[in-house]
CSV table of C-alpha atoms and ligand atoms in Angstrom, one decimal:
chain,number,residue,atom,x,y,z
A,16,UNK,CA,24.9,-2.4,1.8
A,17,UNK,CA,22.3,0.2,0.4
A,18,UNK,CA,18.6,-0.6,0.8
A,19,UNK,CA,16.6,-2.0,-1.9
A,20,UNK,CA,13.2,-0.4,-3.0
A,21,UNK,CA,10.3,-2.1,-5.2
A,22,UNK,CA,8.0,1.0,-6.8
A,23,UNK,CA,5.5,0.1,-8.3
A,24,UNK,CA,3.9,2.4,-10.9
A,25,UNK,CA,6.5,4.1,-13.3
A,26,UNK,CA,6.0,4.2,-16.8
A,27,UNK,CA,7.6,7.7,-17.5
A,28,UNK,CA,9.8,10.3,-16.3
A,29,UNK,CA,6.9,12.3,-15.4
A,30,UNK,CA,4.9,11.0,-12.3
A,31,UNK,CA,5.6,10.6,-8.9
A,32,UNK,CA,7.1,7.2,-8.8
A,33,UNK,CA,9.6,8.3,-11.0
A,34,UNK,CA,10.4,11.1,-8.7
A,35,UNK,CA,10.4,8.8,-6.0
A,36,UNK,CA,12.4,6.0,-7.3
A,37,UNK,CA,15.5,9.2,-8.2
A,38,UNK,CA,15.2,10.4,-4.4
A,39,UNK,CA,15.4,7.1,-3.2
A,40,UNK,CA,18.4,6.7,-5.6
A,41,UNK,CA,20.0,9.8,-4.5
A,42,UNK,CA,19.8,8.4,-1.0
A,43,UNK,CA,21.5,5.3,-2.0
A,44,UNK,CA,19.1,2.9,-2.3
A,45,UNK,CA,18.9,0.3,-5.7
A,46,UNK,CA,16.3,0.9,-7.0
A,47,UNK,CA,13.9,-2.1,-8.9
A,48,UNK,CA,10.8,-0.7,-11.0
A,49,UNK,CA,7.6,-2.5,-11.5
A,50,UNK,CA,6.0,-1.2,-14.9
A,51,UNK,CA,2.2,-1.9,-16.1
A,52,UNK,CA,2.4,-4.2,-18.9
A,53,UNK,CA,0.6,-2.3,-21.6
A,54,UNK,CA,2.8,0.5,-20.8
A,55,UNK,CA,6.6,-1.7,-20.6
A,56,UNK,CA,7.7,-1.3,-24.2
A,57,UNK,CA,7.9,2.1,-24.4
A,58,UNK,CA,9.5,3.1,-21.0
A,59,UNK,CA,12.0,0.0,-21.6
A,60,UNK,CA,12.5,1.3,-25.5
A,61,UNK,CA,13.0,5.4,-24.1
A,62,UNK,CA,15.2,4.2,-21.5
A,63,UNK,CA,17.9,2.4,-23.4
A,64,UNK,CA,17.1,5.0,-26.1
A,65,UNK,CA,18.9,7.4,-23.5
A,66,UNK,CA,15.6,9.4,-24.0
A,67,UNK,CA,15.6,9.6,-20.1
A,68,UNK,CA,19.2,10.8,-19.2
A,69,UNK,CA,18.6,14.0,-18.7
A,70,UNK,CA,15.8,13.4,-16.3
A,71,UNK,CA,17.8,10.7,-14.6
A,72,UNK,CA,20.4,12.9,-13.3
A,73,UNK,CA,20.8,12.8,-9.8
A,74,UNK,CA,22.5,15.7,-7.1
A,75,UNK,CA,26.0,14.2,-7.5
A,76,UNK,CA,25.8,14.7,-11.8
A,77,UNK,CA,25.6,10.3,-11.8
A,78,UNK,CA,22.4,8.8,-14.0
A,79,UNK,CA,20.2,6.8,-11.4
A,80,UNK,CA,20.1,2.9,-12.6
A,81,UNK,CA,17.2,1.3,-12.4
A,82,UNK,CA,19.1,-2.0,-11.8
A,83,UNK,CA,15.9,-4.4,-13.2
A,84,UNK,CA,12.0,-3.7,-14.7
A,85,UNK,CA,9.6,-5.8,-13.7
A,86,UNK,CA,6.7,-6.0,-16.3
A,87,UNK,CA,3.2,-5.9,-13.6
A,88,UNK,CA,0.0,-5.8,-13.7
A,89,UNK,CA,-1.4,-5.3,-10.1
A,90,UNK,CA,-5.0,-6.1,-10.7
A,91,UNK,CA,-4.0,-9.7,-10.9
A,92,UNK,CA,-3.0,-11.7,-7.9
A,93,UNK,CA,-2.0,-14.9,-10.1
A,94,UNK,CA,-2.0,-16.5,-13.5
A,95,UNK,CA,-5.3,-18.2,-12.6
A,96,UNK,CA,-7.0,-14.9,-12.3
A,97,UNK,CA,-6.0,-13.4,-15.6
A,98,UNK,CA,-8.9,-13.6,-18.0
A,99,UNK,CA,-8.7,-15.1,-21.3
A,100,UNK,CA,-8.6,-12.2,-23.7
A,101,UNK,CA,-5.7,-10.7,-21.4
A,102,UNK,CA,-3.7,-13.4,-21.8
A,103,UNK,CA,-4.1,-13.5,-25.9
A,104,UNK,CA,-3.4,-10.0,-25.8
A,105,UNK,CA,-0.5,-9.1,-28.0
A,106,UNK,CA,1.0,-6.7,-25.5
A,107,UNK,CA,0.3,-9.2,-22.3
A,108,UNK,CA,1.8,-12.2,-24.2
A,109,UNK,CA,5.0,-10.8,-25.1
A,110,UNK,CA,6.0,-10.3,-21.5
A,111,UNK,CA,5.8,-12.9,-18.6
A,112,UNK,CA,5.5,-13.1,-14.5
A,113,UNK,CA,3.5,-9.8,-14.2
A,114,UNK,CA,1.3,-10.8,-11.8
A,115,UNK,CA,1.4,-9.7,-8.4
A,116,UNK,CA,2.9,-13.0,-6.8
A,117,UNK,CA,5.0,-14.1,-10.2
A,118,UNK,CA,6.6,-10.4,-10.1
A,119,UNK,CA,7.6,-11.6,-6.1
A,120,UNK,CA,9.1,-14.7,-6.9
A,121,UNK,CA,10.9,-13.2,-9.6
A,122,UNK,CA,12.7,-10.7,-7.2
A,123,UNK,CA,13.0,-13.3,-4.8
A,124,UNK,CA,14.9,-15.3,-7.1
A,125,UNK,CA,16.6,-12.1,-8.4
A,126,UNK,CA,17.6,-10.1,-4.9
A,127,UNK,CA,16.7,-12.5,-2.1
A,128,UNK,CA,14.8,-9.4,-0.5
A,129,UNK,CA,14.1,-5.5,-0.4
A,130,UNK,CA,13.8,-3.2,2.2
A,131,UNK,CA,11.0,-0.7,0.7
A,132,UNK,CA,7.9,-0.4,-0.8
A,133,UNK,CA,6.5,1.9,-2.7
A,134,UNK,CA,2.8,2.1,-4.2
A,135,UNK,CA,2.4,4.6,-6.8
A,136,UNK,CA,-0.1,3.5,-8.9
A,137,UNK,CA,-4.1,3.9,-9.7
A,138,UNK,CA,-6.6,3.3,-12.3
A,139,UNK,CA,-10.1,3.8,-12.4
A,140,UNK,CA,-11.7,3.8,-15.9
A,141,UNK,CA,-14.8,5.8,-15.1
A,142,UNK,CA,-12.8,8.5,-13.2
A,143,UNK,CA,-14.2,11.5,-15.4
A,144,UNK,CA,-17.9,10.6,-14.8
A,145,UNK,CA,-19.3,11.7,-11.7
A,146,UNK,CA,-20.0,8.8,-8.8
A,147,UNK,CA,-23.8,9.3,-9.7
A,148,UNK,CA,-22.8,8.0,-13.0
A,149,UNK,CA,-20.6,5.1,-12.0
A,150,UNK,CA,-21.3,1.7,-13.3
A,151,UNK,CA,-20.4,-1.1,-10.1
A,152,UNK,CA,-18.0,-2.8,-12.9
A,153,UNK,CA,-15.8,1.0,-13.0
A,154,UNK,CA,-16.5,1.7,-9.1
A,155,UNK,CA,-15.2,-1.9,-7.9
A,156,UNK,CA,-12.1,-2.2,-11.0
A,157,UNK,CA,-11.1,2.1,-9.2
A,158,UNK,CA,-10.9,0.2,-6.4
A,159,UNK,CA,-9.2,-3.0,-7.2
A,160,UNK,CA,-6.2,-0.8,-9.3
A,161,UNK,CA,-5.8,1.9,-7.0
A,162,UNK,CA,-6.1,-0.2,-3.5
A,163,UNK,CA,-6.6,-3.7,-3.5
A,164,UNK,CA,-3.2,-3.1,-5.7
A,165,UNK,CA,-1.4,-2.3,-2.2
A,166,UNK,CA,-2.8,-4.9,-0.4
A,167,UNK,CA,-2.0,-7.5,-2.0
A,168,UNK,CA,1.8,-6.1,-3.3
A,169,UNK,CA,2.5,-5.6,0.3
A,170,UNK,CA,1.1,-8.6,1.5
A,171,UNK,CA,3.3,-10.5,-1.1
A,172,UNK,CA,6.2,-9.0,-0.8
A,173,UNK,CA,6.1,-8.3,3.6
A,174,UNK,CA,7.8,-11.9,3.6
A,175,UNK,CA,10.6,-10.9,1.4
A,176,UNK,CA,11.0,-7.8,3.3
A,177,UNK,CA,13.8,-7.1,5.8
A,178,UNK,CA,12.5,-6.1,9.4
A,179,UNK,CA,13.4,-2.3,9.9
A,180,UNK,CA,11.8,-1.8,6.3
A,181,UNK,CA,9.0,0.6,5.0
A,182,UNK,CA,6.2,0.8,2.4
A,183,UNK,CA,4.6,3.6,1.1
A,184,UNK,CA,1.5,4.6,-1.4
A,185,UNK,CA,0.2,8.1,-3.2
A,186,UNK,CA,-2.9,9.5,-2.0
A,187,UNK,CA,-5.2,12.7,-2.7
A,188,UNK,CA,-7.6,14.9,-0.7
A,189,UNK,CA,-10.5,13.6,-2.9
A,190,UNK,CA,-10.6,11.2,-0.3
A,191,UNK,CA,-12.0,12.8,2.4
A,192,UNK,CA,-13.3,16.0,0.5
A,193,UNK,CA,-14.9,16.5,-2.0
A,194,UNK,CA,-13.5,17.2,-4.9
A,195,UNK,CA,-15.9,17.6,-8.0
A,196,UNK,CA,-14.0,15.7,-11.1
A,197,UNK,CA,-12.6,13.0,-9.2
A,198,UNK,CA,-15.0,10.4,-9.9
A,199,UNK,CA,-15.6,6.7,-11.1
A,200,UNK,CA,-15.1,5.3,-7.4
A,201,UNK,CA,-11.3,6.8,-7.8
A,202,UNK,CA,-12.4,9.3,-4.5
A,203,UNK,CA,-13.6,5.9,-2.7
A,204,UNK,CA,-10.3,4.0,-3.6
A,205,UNK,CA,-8.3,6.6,-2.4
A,206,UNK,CA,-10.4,6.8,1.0
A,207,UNK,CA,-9.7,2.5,1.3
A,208,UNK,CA,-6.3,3.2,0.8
A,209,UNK,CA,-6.0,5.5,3.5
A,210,UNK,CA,-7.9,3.5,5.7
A,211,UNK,CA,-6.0,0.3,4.7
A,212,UNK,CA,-2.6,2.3,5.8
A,213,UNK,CA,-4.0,2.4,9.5
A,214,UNK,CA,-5.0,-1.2,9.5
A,215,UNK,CA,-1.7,-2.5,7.4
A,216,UNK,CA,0.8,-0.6,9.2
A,217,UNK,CA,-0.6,-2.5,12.6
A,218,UNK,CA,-0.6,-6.1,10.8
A,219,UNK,CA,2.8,-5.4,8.5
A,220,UNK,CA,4.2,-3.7,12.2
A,221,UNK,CA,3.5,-7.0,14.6
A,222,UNK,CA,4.3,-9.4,11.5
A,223,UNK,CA,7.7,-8.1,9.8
A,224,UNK,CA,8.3,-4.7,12.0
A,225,UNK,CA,7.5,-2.9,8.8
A,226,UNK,CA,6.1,0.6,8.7
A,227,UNK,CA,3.2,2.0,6.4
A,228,UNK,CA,2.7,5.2,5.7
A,229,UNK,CA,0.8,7.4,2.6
A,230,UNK,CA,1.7,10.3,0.8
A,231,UNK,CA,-1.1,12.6,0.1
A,232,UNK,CA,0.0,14.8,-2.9
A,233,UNK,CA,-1.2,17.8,-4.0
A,234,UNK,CA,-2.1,18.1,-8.3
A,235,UNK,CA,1.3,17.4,-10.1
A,236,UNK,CA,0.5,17.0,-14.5
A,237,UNK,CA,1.2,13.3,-14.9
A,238,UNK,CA,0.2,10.9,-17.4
A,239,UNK,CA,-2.5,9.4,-15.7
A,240,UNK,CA,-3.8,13.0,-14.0
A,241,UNK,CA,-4.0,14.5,-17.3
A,242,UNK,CA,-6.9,11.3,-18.3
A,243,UNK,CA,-8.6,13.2,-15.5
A,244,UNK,CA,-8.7,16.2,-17.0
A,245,UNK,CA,-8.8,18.8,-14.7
A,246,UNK,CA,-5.7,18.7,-13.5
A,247,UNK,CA,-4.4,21.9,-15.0
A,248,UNK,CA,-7.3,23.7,-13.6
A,249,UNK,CA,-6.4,21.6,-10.0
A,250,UNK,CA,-3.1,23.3,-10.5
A,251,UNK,CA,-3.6,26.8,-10.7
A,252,UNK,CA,-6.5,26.1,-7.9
A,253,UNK,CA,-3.6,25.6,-5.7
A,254,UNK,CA,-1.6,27.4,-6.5
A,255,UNK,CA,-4.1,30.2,-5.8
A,256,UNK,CA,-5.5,28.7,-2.6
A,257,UNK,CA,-2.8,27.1,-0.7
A,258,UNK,CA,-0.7,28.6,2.1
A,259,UNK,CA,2.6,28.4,0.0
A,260,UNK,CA,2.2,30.0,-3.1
A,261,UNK,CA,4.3,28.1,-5.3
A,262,UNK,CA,4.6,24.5,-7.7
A,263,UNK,CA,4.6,22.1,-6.0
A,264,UNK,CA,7.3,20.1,-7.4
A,265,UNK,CA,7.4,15.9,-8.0
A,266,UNK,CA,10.7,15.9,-6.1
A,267,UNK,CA,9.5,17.2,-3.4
A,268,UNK,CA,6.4,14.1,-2.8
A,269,UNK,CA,10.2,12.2,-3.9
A,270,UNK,CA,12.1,13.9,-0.6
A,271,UNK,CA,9.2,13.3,1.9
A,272,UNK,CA,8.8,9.4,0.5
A,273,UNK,CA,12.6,9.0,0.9
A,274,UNK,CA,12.5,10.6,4.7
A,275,UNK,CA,9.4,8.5,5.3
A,276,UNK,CA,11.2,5.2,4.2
A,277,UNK,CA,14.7,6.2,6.2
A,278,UNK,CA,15.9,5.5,9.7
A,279,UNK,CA,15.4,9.1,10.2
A,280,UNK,CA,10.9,8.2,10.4
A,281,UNK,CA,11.7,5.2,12.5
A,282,UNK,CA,8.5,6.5,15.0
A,283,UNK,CA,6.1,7.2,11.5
A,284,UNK,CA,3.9,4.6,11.0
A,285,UNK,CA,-0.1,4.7,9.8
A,286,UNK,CA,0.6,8.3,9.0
A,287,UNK,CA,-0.8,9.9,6.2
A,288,UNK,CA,1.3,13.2,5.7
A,289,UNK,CA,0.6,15.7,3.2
A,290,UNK,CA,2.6,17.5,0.8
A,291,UNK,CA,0.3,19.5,-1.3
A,292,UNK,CA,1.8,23.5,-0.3
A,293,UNK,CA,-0.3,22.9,3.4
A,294,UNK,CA,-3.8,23.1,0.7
A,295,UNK,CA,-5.4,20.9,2.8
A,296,UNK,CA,-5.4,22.8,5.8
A,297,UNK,CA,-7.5,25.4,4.1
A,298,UNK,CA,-11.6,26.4,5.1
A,299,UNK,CA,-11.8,29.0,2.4
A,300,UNK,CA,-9.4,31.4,1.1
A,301,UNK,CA,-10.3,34.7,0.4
B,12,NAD,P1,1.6,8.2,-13.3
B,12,NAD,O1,0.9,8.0,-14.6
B,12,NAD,O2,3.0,8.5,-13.3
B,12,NAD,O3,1.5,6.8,-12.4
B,12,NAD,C1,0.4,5.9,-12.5
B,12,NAD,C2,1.0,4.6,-12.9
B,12,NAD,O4,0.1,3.5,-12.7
B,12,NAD,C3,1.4,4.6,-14.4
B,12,NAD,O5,2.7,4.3,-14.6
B,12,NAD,C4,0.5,3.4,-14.9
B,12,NAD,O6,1.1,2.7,-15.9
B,12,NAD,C5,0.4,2.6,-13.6
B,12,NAD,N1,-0.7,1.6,-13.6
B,12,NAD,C6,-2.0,1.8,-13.9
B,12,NAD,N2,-2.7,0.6,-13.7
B,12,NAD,C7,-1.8,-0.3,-13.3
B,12,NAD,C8,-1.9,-1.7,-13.0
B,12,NAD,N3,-3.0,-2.4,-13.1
B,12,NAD,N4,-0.8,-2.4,-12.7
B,12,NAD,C9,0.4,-1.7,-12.6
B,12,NAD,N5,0.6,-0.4,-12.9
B,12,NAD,C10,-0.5,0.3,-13.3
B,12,NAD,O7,0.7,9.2,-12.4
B,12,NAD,P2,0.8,9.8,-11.0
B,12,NAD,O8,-0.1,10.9,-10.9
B,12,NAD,O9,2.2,10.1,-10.6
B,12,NAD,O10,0.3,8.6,-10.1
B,12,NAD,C11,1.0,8.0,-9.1
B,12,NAD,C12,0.2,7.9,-7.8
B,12,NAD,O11,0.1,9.3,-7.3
B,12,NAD,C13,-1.2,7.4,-7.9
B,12,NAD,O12,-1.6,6.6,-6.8
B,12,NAD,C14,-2.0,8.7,-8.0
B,12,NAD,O13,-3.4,8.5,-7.6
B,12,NAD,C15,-1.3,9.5,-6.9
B,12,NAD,N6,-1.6,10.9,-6.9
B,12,NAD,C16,-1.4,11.7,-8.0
B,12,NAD,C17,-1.8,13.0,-8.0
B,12,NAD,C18,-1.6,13.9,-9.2
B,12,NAD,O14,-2.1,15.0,-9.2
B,12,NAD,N7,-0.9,13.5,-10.2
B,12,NAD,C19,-2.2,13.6,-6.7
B,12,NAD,C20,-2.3,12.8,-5.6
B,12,NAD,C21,-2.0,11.5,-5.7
């Protein structure tokens, strides 16, 4: 049978986990969604409103099928941590099991297993003020969004994961440069992310034979980059800086996550490989 991939983080036809989850398709794979909760009714409504098809259409002229959303909010481990007023909430109380272990047991119950992870989520509510104007409460929620987020995903799901399997997350530069306009704490979560790869891809390696990698993507126009705010300016700074002088297209962070997940990676683990046009390479351009 074809593999079976958990991605975490689509809400639209626009990011990369959407490009992800239609190379993974095109390589065969089923493909199961996680979407955040605020954000489910709308991306359920568009898709069965067909408002999607064109964007779903895969090499072969087929539709990818996302066999099953998951509604998921990764900032919550378990009921008992959800908060009061997020439970009342009207958009959190007409879905169920988002939380990080209900969403597992739901699959579990669903598919038995999967064979892939993918991470391609992040929030950090302060991200347009600079770190010297981070409050701790926007600093430490960037961080429990964007990477506690992957720990505790993979660490729920490693047991439901079939040895010979692979996870991946998103990353950017800002985490070891840096890049003015990337704040609230979002350039430190990306740097814990990065680190946690190293340190996960040991543990998930020895425990389930389960490789780890990250993605670290040049500027692409997403929902969540435009909240940013620069992105467009990140853009055209690329596109004038960077080795390769060209867009750099979703599909092709989608090509490199589905090489990275395949058989044909089997060595790639604790990697953090960059597709961003080779801008990270760069000094200075003249
Ligand atoms: P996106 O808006 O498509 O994806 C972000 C997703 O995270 C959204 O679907 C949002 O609903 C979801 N989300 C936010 N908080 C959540 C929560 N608590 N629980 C579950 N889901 C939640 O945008 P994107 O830019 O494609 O982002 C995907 C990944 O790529 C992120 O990790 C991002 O940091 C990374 N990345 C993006 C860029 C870029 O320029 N767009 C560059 C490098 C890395």
């Amino acid at each position: 049978r074809g593999k079976r991939a958990f991605i975490a983080g689509v809400a639209d036809d626009n990011g990369y986990g959407w490009a992800i989850a239609k190379a993974l398709a095109a390589a065969g794979a089923e493909i199961l969604v996680g979407t955040w909760v605020p954000a489910l009714n709308i991306f359920e409504t568009s898709l069965r409103r067909g408002k999607f098809d064109e964007s779903r259409k895969l090499p072969d002229g087929s539709l990818m099928d996302i066999v099953k959303v998951y509604p998921l909010d990764a900032v919550y481990d378990s009921p008992d941590d959800v908060p009061e007023d997020v439970k009342s909430n009207k958009r959190y109380a007409g879905s169920s099991n988002w939380t990080v272990k209900e969403v597992v047991e739901s699959v579990k119950n669903d598919f038995g297993s999967i064979d892939i992870l993918v991470h391609s989520l992040a929030n950090g509510p302060e991200v347009t003020k600079p770190l010297l104007e981070t409050s701790r409460r926007g600093y430490l929620t960037a961080i429990s969004a964007s990477s506690y987020s992957y720990v505790s995903l993979l660490q729920h799901f490693l047991p439901i994961m079939n040895p010979g399997g692979a996870s991946i997350s998103l990353t950017y530069i800002a985490s070891e440069r840096a890049i003015p306009g990337y704040g609230g704490g979002m350039s430190s979560a990306k740097a814990a992310l990065e680190s946690d790869t190293r340190v996960l891809a040991f543990e998930a390696g020895r425990k389930g034979k389960i490789r780890v990698n990250t993605i670290s993507a040049g500027p692409l126009g997403s929902r969540a980059a435009k909240a940013i705010g620069f992105i467009e300016k990140m853009i055209e700074y690329s596109y004038v800086n960077a080795p390769l002088q060209k867009e750099q297209l979703a599909d092709e962070v989608g090509n490199t996550a589905a090489f990275l997940v395949s058989s044909l990676a089997s060595a790639i683990t604790g990697s953090i490989v960059y597709v961003d046009n080779g801008l990270n390479t760069m000094g200075i351009a003249i």
